[in-house]
Amino acid sequence: MLIRFAKPSDVKPSEITPRSVYLDRRAFLRTAAVAGAGAMLPLIPGGAQAGEKLSDVAKTPYGQDETLTSMMSVTSYNNFYEFGPDKRDPSRHAGDFKPKPWSVKVDGLCAKPGEVAFDDLISPHKLEERIYRLRCVEAWSMVIPWVGIPLGDVIKRFEPLGDAKFVAFETVMRPDEMIGQQRPLLNWPYVEGLRMDEAMNPLTILGIGMYGEVMPNQNGAPVRLVVPWKYGFKSIKSIVRISFVADQPRATWNEQAPHEYGFYSNVNPDRDHPRWSQRRERRIGELLKRDTLPFNGYAEEVAQLYAGMDLINKDF
Amino acid sequence: MRDHAPRRRPGGTVRLIAKPLVFAACLSPFLWLAWAVGYSPEALGANPVEYAIRYCGDWAMRFLWITLCVSPINELLQAPVVVRFRRMLGLFAFFYAALHLLLYTALDLSFDLGALWEDVVKRRYITVGMLAFVLLVPLAVTSTKGWIRRLGGPRWNRLHKLVYPAAVAVALHYFMMVKADIREPLVYAGILALLLGYRVVTRARRRLQRRRRQAEAAASRA
């Protein structure tokens, strides 16, 4: 017999708000209009529009016991400085962004580099739903049902060479469509990187949607990284380039403030951000803060990647 | 002049009409927040707690800046009536600052005073913010007529000069907590620089005039 005790961190069923309640009328109309337009296009990911349902998505056991954050919150409270520094900016300014057509340049130390169209990148793989916790470095968190594909499976297709120790990612540079890129808020374009074994970890995915729908622009359409055991800024959005490299690549926030944002940036309650504690976090939708878990609760899957490393003073 | 004022003092309009109006205006940001919390939490966005904390901090800063506008307006526009609102404005700055600190302590720290102390000691922007608040406390406490009498005008005036370091600490607190977009903190710091700069300039000019007058007096004596 399985007796399941509610953890103090569990959300009570009474706190769950139906998604439909959160979607306001305007968002619904927008979705309806976009879906209507999308219905005329072929139902493949590359032809899909934001708000359009993704078909044939395999369920996975990840995060089944978690309470989803409302889609309204996930799509209106974003750190995506390309569309402006305020949390509300991306949902306001991402409307003109064109996530298709899209292609990703794969280069560096691999046997099969090339410019890959979005469909060719995604369609060989089975779409999966992964319900992950997202922990922002700013001490708030969400639970998001991503739709995506394991990054490791994608990487294998390009046959990285033995000396490719890291994978570097780059966000698209489109100041005309991304208002935040019109001034030097950050050192554009946004870049991030993972160690090869982090990139190959089964938890790491390329996200192309959420809540069963195509990725909204403000969440990093059409394709973004999702690395659930690291702070949110590591999960780079709107990716146009993936490079296999020998040395640790640049990372935008790390360059902006090296002592505040490390290259690894694993979620770590024992390593304070210099300006605030990382011990606790506010789950969006909750009033008081809850405890932050090491590796955002994914220690079992990833802690071994960092065996013997000093994650507090050196490799934070 | 006061002694010769007529029975119906001209200040009556200020006291009976303008002051309640200004009071209501100063309270309106708080009333809006309370209304939103109760009736329209979606107006506060996905993270209403963070919104409320920052909102109170913003209004504390704005009221402090408005309070610092009183003297320049009085002197530049010859409008001494504004001086009669200074205490109320300053107390509202303190009110929003106290609310800011209270919400932070209650909702971000769950009233864990140990964590608050740790924040104050370890995190510079909170050290600076707390310093600002601590500097404002004696000003709020001594804002009554009784305290002015007890301290005596000059001493009370000297004490209330603490508002300047407090304001600088507030501007710094805001500047230090921002991640990358420093435009807004810079705007507030710029306004404060003007308000403080005005005082430096007028004081220097007054000192110069005094010295010149003394020199002239000495010359005429010679």
Coordinates of C-alpha atoms in Angstrom, one line a residue:
Chain A
M1 CA 0.0 0.0 0.0
L2 CA 1.3 3.4 -0.9
I3 CA 0.6 6.1 1.6
R4 CA 1.6 9.5 0.3
F5 CA 2.2 12.2 2.8
A6 CA 1.8 15.7 1.7
K7 CA 5.0 17.6 1.9
P8 CA 4.8 21.1 3.4
S9 CA 5.8 22.4 0.0
D10 CA 2.9 20.7 -1.7
V11 CA 0.2 22.9 -3.0
K12 CA -3.2 22.1 -1.7
P13 CA -5.8 21.1 -4.3
S14 CA -8.0 23.9 -3.2
E15 CA -5.4 26.4 -4.3
I16 CA -5.4 25.1 -7.9
T17 CA -7.1 27.6 -10.1
P18 CA -8.4 26.3 -13.4
R19 CA -6.3 27.6 -16.3
S20 CA -9.4 29.0 -18.0
V21 CA -10.0 31.4 -15.1
Y22 CA -6.6 32.9 -15.6
L23 CA -6.9 33.5 -19.2
D24 CA -8.6 36.8 -19.5
R25 CA -11.0 37.7 -22.3
R26 CA -8.4 39.6 -24.3
A27 CA -5.9 36.8 -24.2
F28 CA -8.6 34.4 -25.2
L29 CA -9.6 36.6 -28.2
R30 CA -6.0 36.9 -29.3
T31 CA -5.6 33.1 -29.0
A32 CA -8.8 32.5 -30.9
A33 CA -7.8 34.9 -33.7
V34 CA -4.3 33.4 -34.0
A35 CA -5.6 29.8 -33.8
G36 CA -8.1 30.7 -36.5
A37 CA -5.4 32.0 -38.8
G38 CA -3.2 29.0 -37.9
A39 CA -5.9 26.6 -38.9
M40 CA -5.2 27.5 -42.5
L41 CA -1.6 26.4 -42.2
P42 CA -0.4 22.8 -42.2
L43 CA -0.3 21.3 -38.7
I44 CA 3.4 20.8 -38.4
P45 CA 5.5 22.6 -35.8
G46 CA 7.1 24.9 -38.3
G47 CA 3.7 26.0 -39.6
A48 CA 2.3 26.4 -36.1
Q49 CA 1.4 29.7 -34.5
A50 CA 1.6 30.7 -30.9
G51 CA -1.6 29.6 -29.1
E52 CA -1.9 26.6 -31.5
K53 CA -2.2 23.2 -30.0
L54 CA 0.7 20.8 -30.5
S55 CA -0.5 17.3 -31.5
D56 CA 1.1 14.0 -30.7
V57 CA 2.9 15.0 -27.4
A58 CA 4.0 12.1 -25.2
K59 CA 3.3 12.4 -21.5
T60 CA 6.3 11.8 -19.2
P61 CA 6.4 11.1 -15.5
Y62 CA 8.3 14.4 -14.8
G63 CA 6.5 16.7 -12.3
Q64 CA 3.2 14.9 -12.3
D65 CA 2.8 15.7 -8.6
E66 CA 3.4 19.4 -9.1
T67 CA 0.7 22.1 -9.4
L68 CA 1.1 24.0 -12.6
T69 CA 1.6 27.7 -12.4
S70 CA -1.2 29.5 -14.3
M71 CA -0.5 30.0 -18.0
M72 CA -1.5 33.6 -17.5
S73 CA 1.4 34.1 -15.0
V74 CA 3.9 32.2 -17.1
T75 CA 3.1 34.3 -20.2
S76 CA 2.9 37.7 -18.5
Y77 CA 5.8 37.6 -16.0
N78 CA 9.0 37.1 -18.0
N79 CA 12.6 38.0 -17.9
F80 CA 13.4 38.3 -21.6
Y81 CA 15.4 41.5 -21.8
E82 CA 15.3 41.4 -25.6
F83 CA 11.8 42.7 -25.2
G84 CA 12.6 45.1 -22.3
P85 CA 13.8 44.8 -18.7
D86 CA 10.4 44.9 -17.0
K87 CA 8.7 41.6 -16.3
R88 CA 5.6 42.8 -18.2
D89 CA 7.6 44.0 -21.1
P90 CA 7.9 40.7 -23.0
S91 CA 4.2 40.1 -23.1
R92 CA 3.6 43.6 -24.2
H93 CA 6.3 43.9 -26.9
A94 CA 6.7 40.3 -28.3
G95 CA 3.7 40.6 -30.5
D96 CA 5.6 41.7 -33.6
F97 CA 8.3 39.0 -33.3
K98 CA 8.3 36.5 -36.1
P99 CA 9.3 33.0 -35.0
K100 CA 8.9 31.6 -38.5
P101 CA 10.5 30.9 -40.8
W102 CA 13.3 29.9 -38.5
S103 CA 16.6 28.1 -38.8
V104 CA 19.4 27.2 -36.4
K105 CA 23.0 27.3 -37.4
V106 CA 24.9 24.3 -36.0
D107 CA 28.7 24.7 -36.2
G108 CA 32.0 24.1 -34.4
L109 CA 33.6 20.8 -33.5
C110 CA 31.1 18.4 -35.1
A111 CA 31.0 16.1 -38.1
K112 CA 27.8 17.4 -39.5
P113 CA 27.5 21.1 -39.2
G114 CA 25.0 23.1 -41.1
E115 CA 22.0 25.5 -41.2
V116 CA 19.0 23.5 -40.1
A117 CA 15.4 24.6 -40.7
F118 CA 13.2 24.5 -37.6
D119 CA 11.2 21.5 -38.9
D120 CA 14.3 19.5 -39.8
L121 CA 15.7 20.2 -36.3
I122 CA 12.5 19.1 -34.4
S123 CA 10.5 16.7 -36.5
P124 CA 12.8 13.7 -36.4
H125 CA 12.1 13.6 -32.6
K126 CA 9.1 12.6 -30.6
L127 CA 7.6 15.6 -28.7
E128 CA 7.4 15.1 -25.0
E129 CA 5.7 17.0 -22.2
R130 CA 8.0 17.8 -19.3
I131 CA 6.6 19.4 -16.2
Y132 CA 9.5 21.2 -14.7
R133 CA 10.1 23.6 -11.8
L134 CA 11.7 26.8 -13.0
R135 CA 13.7 28.7 -10.4
C136 CA 14.7 32.2 -11.3
V137 CA 17.9 33.7 -9.9
E138 CA 15.7 36.4 -8.5
A139 CA 14.2 34.0 -5.9
W140 CA 10.9 33.2 -7.5
S141 CA 9.7 30.0 -9.2
M142 CA 7.1 28.5 -11.4
V143 CA 6.0 25.0 -12.5
I144 CA 5.7 24.9 -16.3
P145 CA 4.5 22.0 -18.6
W146 CA 7.1 22.4 -21.4
V147 CA 6.8 20.6 -24.7
G148 CA 10.1 19.7 -26.2
I149 CA 12.7 17.2 -27.2
P150 CA 15.8 16.0 -25.4
L151 CA 18.7 18.1 -26.4
G152 CA 21.0 15.1 -26.2
D153 CA 19.2 13.4 -29.0
V154 CA 19.5 16.4 -31.1
I155 CA 23.2 16.8 -30.4
K156 CA 23.9 13.2 -31.4
R157 CA 22.7 13.9 -34.9
F158 CA 25.4 16.4 -35.5
E159 CA 28.1 14.0 -34.2
P160 CA 30.2 16.3 -32.0
L161 CA 33.9 15.5 -32.0
G162 CA 35.8 14.2 -29.0
D163 CA 37.3 17.6 -28.1
A164 CA 33.9 19.3 -28.1
K165 CA 33.7 19.8 -24.3
F166 CA 31.0 22.5 -24.3
V167 CA 28.0 23.6 -26.2
A168 CA 27.4 27.3 -26.9
F169 CA 24.1 28.9 -27.7
E170 CA 23.1 32.2 -29.2
T171 CA 19.8 34.1 -29.3
V172 CA 18.6 35.8 -32.4
M173 CA 19.6 39.4 -33.0
R174 CA 16.6 41.4 -34.3
P175 CA 16.5 44.9 -32.9
D176 CA 13.6 45.8 -35.3
E177 CA 11.4 43.1 -33.7
M178 CA 13.0 43.0 -30.2
I179 CA 12.7 46.5 -28.7
G180 CA 15.1 45.7 -25.9
Q181 CA 18.0 45.1 -28.3
Q182 CA 17.8 48.7 -29.5
R183 CA 19.8 49.8 -26.5
P184 CA 22.8 48.2 -24.7
L185 CA 20.9 46.7 -21.8
L186 CA 23.0 43.6 -22.1
N187 CA 25.8 42.7 -24.5
W188 CA 23.7 41.5 -27.4
P189 CA 23.2 39.0 -28.7
Y190 CA 22.5 36.9 -25.6
V191 CA 24.7 33.9 -25.3
E192 CA 24.8 30.9 -23.0
G193 CA 26.6 27.6 -22.6
L194 CA 26.6 24.2 -21.1
R195 CA 29.2 21.6 -20.5
M196 CA 28.7 18.7 -22.9
D197 CA 27.6 16.3 -20.1
E198 CA 25.1 18.9 -18.9
A199 CA 23.8 19.3 -22.4
M200 CA 23.5 15.5 -22.8
N201 CA 21.7 15.0 -19.5
P202 CA 18.2 13.6 -20.1
L203 CA 16.7 16.4 -18.2
T204 CA 17.9 19.0 -20.6
I205 CA 15.5 19.7 -23.4
L206 CA 14.9 22.1 -26.4
G207 CA 11.5 23.5 -25.7
I208 CA 9.2 24.4 -28.5
G209 CA 6.0 24.8 -26.6
M210 CA 4.2 24.8 -23.2
Y211 CA 0.7 23.9 -21.9
G212 CA 0.3 21.8 -25.0
E213 CA 0.6 24.8 -27.3
V214 CA 3.3 26.3 -29.5
M215 CA 5.8 28.4 -27.5
P216 CA 4.5 32.0 -27.0
N217 CA 7.0 34.7 -28.3
Q218 CA 7.6 36.1 -24.8
N219 CA 8.7 32.6 -23.6
G220 CA 11.4 32.2 -26.2
A221 CA 9.7 31.1 -29.4
P222 CA 10.2 29.2 -31.5
V223 CA 12.9 27.1 -29.7
R224 CA 14.6 27.6 -26.4
L225 CA 16.7 25.7 -23.9
V226 CA 15.2 24.3 -20.7
V227 CA 17.7 23.3 -18.0
P228 CA 15.5 22.8 -14.9
W229 CA 18.3 22.5 -12.3
K230 CA 19.9 25.8 -13.2
Y231 CA 18.7 29.3 -12.7
G232 CA 16.3 30.4 -15.4
F233 CA 18.7 32.7 -17.3
K234 CA 20.8 29.7 -18.3
S235 CA 17.8 28.5 -20.4
I236 CA 18.5 30.7 -23.4
K237 CA 15.6 31.7 -25.6
S238 CA 14.9 32.0 -29.4
I239 CA 18.1 30.1 -30.3
V240 CA 19.6 30.6 -33.7
R241 CA 23.0 29.1 -33.2
I242 CA 24.4 26.0 -31.5
S243 CA 28.2 25.6 -31.5
F244 CA 30.3 22.7 -30.2
V245 CA 33.5 24.2 -28.6
A246 CA 36.5 23.0 -26.7
D247 CA 36.7 25.8 -24.1
Q248 CA 34.1 27.2 -21.7
P249 CA 32.0 29.6 -23.8
R250 CA 30.9 33.1 -22.9
A251 CA 27.7 33.6 -21.1
T252 CA 25.9 37.0 -21.1
W253 CA 24.9 37.5 -17.4
N254 CA 28.1 35.9 -16.3
E255 CA 30.0 38.6 -18.3
Q256 CA 27.6 41.3 -17.0
A257 CA 28.4 40.5 -13.3
P258 CA 30.8 37.6 -12.9
H259 CA 30.5 37.5 -9.1
E260 CA 26.7 37.4 -9.2
Y261 CA 26.1 35.0 -12.0
G262 CA 28.4 32.1 -12.4
F263 CA 28.9 30.0 -15.5
Y264 CA 27.3 26.9 -13.9
S265 CA 24.6 28.8 -11.9
N266 CA 23.1 25.6 -10.5
V267 CA 20.2 26.3 -8.2
N268 CA 21.9 26.3 -4.8
P269 CA 20.3 27.4 -1.5
D270 CA 23.7 27.4 0.1
R271 CA 25.2 29.9 -2.3
D272 CA 23.8 33.3 -1.8
H273 CA 23.5 35.8 -4.6
P274 CA 25.6 38.7 -3.3
R275 CA 22.5 40.8 -3.1
W276 CA 20.0 38.4 -1.7
S277 CA 19.5 35.0 -0.2
Q278 CA 18.9 32.0 -2.4
R279 CA 17.6 29.9 0.6
R280 CA 14.0 30.5 -0.2
E281 CA 11.9 31.3 -3.2
R282 CA 8.4 32.6 -3.9
R283 CA 6.4 30.1 -6.0
I284 CA 4.3 32.4 -8.2
G285 CA 0.8 32.2 -7.0
E286 CA 1.8 31.7 -3.3
L287 CA 2.0 34.3 -0.6
L288 CA 4.9 33.2 1.5
K289 CA 8.2 31.9 0.4
R290 CA 9.1 28.2 0.4
D291 CA 12.5 26.5 0.8
T292 CA 14.7 26.3 -2.3
L293 CA 16.0 22.8 -3.0
P294 CA 19.6 22.0 -4.1
F295 CA 19.6 21.7 -7.9
N296 CA 16.0 22.8 -7.8
G297 CA 15.0 19.4 -6.6
Y298 CA 16.8 17.5 -9.4
A299 CA 19.9 16.5 -7.3
E300 CA 19.2 12.8 -7.9
E301 CA 19.5 13.3 -11.6
V302 CA 22.4 15.8 -11.8
A303 CA 24.4 16.1 -8.6
Q304 CA 26.9 13.5 -9.9
L305 CA 27.8 15.9 -12.7
Y306 CA 29.5 18.1 -10.2
A307 CA 31.2 15.6 -7.9
G308 CA 34.3 17.1 -6.3
M309 CA 33.6 20.6 -7.5
D310 CA 33.4 23.6 -5.2
L311 CA 30.0 24.9 -6.1
I312 CA 30.0 27.7 -3.6
N313 CA 33.2 29.6 -4.0
K314 CA 34.5 28.6 -7.4
D315 CA 32.1 26.9 -9.8
F316 CA 28.9 28.6 -8.7
Chain B
M1 CA 2.5 89.8 11.3
R2 CA 0.7 86.9 12.9
D3 CA -0.3 89.0 15.8
H4 CA -2.2 91.3 13.6
A5 CA -4.0 88.6 11.7
P6 CA -7.8 89.0 11.6
R7 CA -10.1 86.7 13.5
R8 CA -10.8 84.5 10.5
R9 CA -7.2 83.6 9.8
P10 CA -6.2 83.4 6.2
G11 CA -4.7 80.0 7.0
G12 CA -8.1 78.6 7.6
T13 CA -8.6 77.6 4.0
V14 CA -5.4 75.7 4.0
R15 CA -6.2 74.0 7.3
L16 CA -9.8 73.1 6.6
I17 CA -9.8 72.5 2.8
A18 CA -6.3 72.2 1.3
K19 CA -4.8 69.9 4.0
P20 CA -7.5 67.3 3.9
L21 CA -7.4 67.3 0.1
V22 CA -3.6 66.8 0.1
F23 CA -3.9 64.2 2.8
A24 CA -6.4 62.3 0.7
A25 CA -4.1 62.6 -2.4
C26 CA -1.1 61.3 -0.4
L27 CA -3.2 58.4 0.9
S28 CA -4.6 57.4 -2.5
P29 CA -1.6 55.2 -3.6
F30 CA -2.2 53.2 -0.4
L31 CA -5.9 53.0 -0.9
W32 CA -5.4 51.9 -4.5
L33 CA -3.1 49.1 -3.3
A34 CA -5.5 48.0 -0.6
W35 CA -8.3 48.0 -3.1
A36 CA -6.3 46.0 -5.6
V37 CA -5.3 43.4 -3.0
G38 CA -8.9 42.9 -2.0
Y39 CA -10.8 43.3 -5.3
S40 CA -8.4 43.1 -8.3
P41 CA -5.2 41.2 -7.4
E42 CA -4.5 40.6 -11.2
A43 CA -3.8 44.3 -11.4
L44 CA -0.7 43.6 -9.3
G45 CA 0.6 41.0 -11.9
A46 CA 1.8 37.5 -11.4
N47 CA 3.9 38.4 -8.4
P48 CA 1.7 40.6 -6.3
V49 CA 3.9 40.5 -3.2
E50 CA 6.9 41.8 -5.1
Y51 CA 4.7 44.4 -6.7
A52 CA 3.4 45.6 -3.4
I53 CA 6.8 45.8 -1.8
R54 CA 8.3 47.8 -4.7
Y55 CA 5.2 49.9 -5.0
C56 CA 5.5 51.1 -1.4
G57 CA 9.2 51.6 -1.8
D58 CA 8.6 53.7 -4.9
W59 CA 6.0 55.9 -3.1
A60 CA 8.2 56.3 -0.1
M61 CA 11.0 57.6 -2.4
R62 CA 8.6 59.8 -4.3
F63 CA 7.1 61.4 -1.2
L64 CA 10.6 62.0 0.2
W65 CA 11.6 63.8 -3.1
I66 CA 8.3 65.8 -3.0
T67 CA 9.1 66.8 0.6
L68 CA 12.5 68.0 -0.5
C69 CA 10.8 70.1 -3.2
V70 CA 9.1 72.2 -0.5
S71 CA 12.0 74.6 0.3
P72 CA 13.0 75.3 -3.3
I73 CA 9.4 75.9 -4.3
N74 CA 8.9 78.2 -1.3
E75 CA 12.1 80.2 -2.2
L76 CA 11.9 80.2 -6.0
L77 CA 8.2 80.8 -6.4
Q78 CA 7.7 82.9 -3.3
A79 CA 5.0 80.5 -2.1
P80 CA 5.4 80.1 1.6
V81 CA 2.1 78.3 1.8
V82 CA 3.8 75.1 0.7
V83 CA 5.8 75.0 3.9
R84 CA 2.7 74.2 5.8
F85 CA 2.4 70.8 3.9
R86 CA 6.0 69.7 4.5
R87 CA 5.4 67.8 7.7
M88 CA 2.5 65.9 6.2
L89 CA 4.5 65.0 3.1
G90 CA 7.4 63.9 5.1
L91 CA 5.3 61.7 7.3
F92 CA 3.7 60.1 4.3
A93 CA 7.2 59.3 3.0
F94 CA 7.8 57.6 6.3
F95 CA 4.5 55.9 6.2
Y96 CA 5.2 54.3 2.8
A97 CA 8.8 53.4 3.9
A98 CA 7.5 51.7 7.0
L99 CA 5.0 49.8 4.9
H100 CA 7.7 48.8 2.5
L101 CA 9.9 47.4 5.3
L102 CA 6.9 45.8 7.0
L103 CA 5.7 44.0 3.8
Y104 CA 9.3 42.8 3.2
T105 CA 9.7 41.5 6.7
A106 CA 6.3 39.9 6.7
L107 CA 5.9 38.4 3.3
D108 CA 9.5 37.9 2.0
L109 CA 11.0 36.9 5.4
S110 CA 7.8 35.5 7.2
F111 CA 8.8 37.7 10.2
D112 CA 12.1 35.9 10.6
L113 CA 13.9 38.8 12.3
G114 CA 17.2 36.7 12.3
A115 CA 16.9 36.6 8.5
L116 CA 16.3 40.4 8.4
W117 CA 19.4 41.0 10.5
E118 CA 21.4 38.7 8.2
D119 CA 20.1 40.7 5.3
V120 CA 21.1 44.0 6.9
V121 CA 24.6 42.8 7.7
K122 CA 25.3 40.8 4.5
R123 CA 23.5 42.6 1.7
R124 CA 24.8 46.1 1.0
Y125 CA 21.6 47.4 -0.7
I126 CA 19.6 46.3 2.3
T127 CA 22.2 47.8 4.7
V128 CA 21.8 51.1 2.8
G129 CA 18.0 50.8 2.7
M130 CA 17.8 50.1 6.4
L131 CA 20.1 53.0 7.1
A132 CA 17.7 55.3 5.2
F133 CA 14.8 54.0 7.3
V134 CA 16.7 54.3 10.6
L135 CA 17.6 57.9 9.7
L136 CA 14.0 58.7 9.0
V137 CA 12.7 57.4 12.3
P138 CA 13.9 60.3 14.5
L139 CA 12.5 62.7 12.0
A140 CA 9.1 61.2 12.1
V141 CA 9.2 61.0 15.9
T142 CA 10.2 64.6 16.3
S143 CA 7.8 65.9 13.7
T144 CA 5.3 67.2 16.4
K145 CA 5.1 70.8 17.7
G146 CA 5.9 69.5 21.1
W147 CA 9.2 68.1 19.9
I148 CA 10.1 71.3 18.1
R149 CA 9.5 73.2 21.3
R150 CA 11.5 70.7 23.4
L151 CA 14.5 70.6 21.0
G152 CA 14.4 74.3 20.2
G153 CA 14.3 75.5 16.6
P154 CA 18.0 75.5 15.7
R155 CA 18.6 72.0 17.2
W156 CA 15.5 70.6 15.6
N157 CA 16.6 72.1 12.3
R158 CA 20.0 70.5 12.6
L159 CA 18.5 67.1 13.4
H160 CA 16.2 67.3 10.4
K161 CA 19.2 67.7 8.2
L162 CA 19.3 64.0 8.4
V163 CA 16.8 63.9 5.6
Y164 CA 19.7 64.6 3.2
P165 CA 21.8 61.5 4.0
A166 CA 18.5 59.5 4.2
A167 CA 17.5 60.6 0.7
V168 CA 21.0 59.8 -0.7
A169 CA 20.7 56.3 1.0
V170 CA 17.3 55.8 -0.6
A171 CA 18.6 56.7 -4.1
L172 CA 21.6 54.4 -3.6
H173 CA 19.3 51.5 -2.3
Y174 CA 17.3 51.7 -5.5
F175 CA 20.3 51.9 -7.7
M176 CA 22.0 48.9 -6.1
M177 CA 19.0 46.6 -6.3
V178 CA 18.5 46.9 -10.0
K179 CA 20.0 44.2 -12.2
A180 CA 20.7 45.9 -15.5
D181 CA 18.3 48.7 -16.5
I182 CA 19.6 51.6 -14.4
R183 CA 17.6 54.3 -16.2
E184 CA 14.9 54.8 -13.6
P185 CA 17.2 54.8 -10.6
L186 CA 19.3 57.3 -12.5
V187 CA 16.3 59.6 -13.1
Y188 CA 15.5 59.6 -9.4
A189 CA 19.1 60.1 -8.5
G190 CA 19.3 63.0 -11.0
I191 CA 16.3 64.7 -9.5
L192 CA 17.7 64.3 -6.0
A193 CA 21.0 65.7 -7.2
L194 CA 19.1 68.8 -8.5
L195 CA 17.3 69.2 -5.2
L196 CA 20.5 68.9 -3.1
G197 CA 22.5 70.9 -5.6
Y198 CA 20.0 73.7 -5.3
R199 CA 20.6 73.8 -1.5
V200 CA 24.4 73.8 -1.9
V201 CA 24.3 76.7 -4.3
T202 CA 21.8 78.8 -2.4
R203 CA 23.7 78.2 0.8
A204 CA 27.0 79.1 -0.8
R205 CA 25.5 82.2 -2.2
R206 CA 24.0 83.2 1.1
R207 CA 27.4 82.7 2.8
L208 CA 29.1 84.8 0.1
Q209 CA 26.5 87.6 0.5
R210 CA 27.0 87.6 4.3
R211 CA 30.7 87.8 3.9
R212 CA 30.4 90.7 1.4
R213 CA 28.1 92.5 3.7
Q214 CA 30.5 92.0 6.6
A215 CA 33.4 93.3 4.4
E216 CA 31.3 96.3 3.4
A217 CA 30.5 97.0 7.0
A218 CA 34.1 96.8 7.9
A219 CA 35.1 99.0 5.1
S220 CA 32.6 101.7 6.0
R221 CA 33.8 101.6 9.6
A222 CA 37.4 102.0 8.5

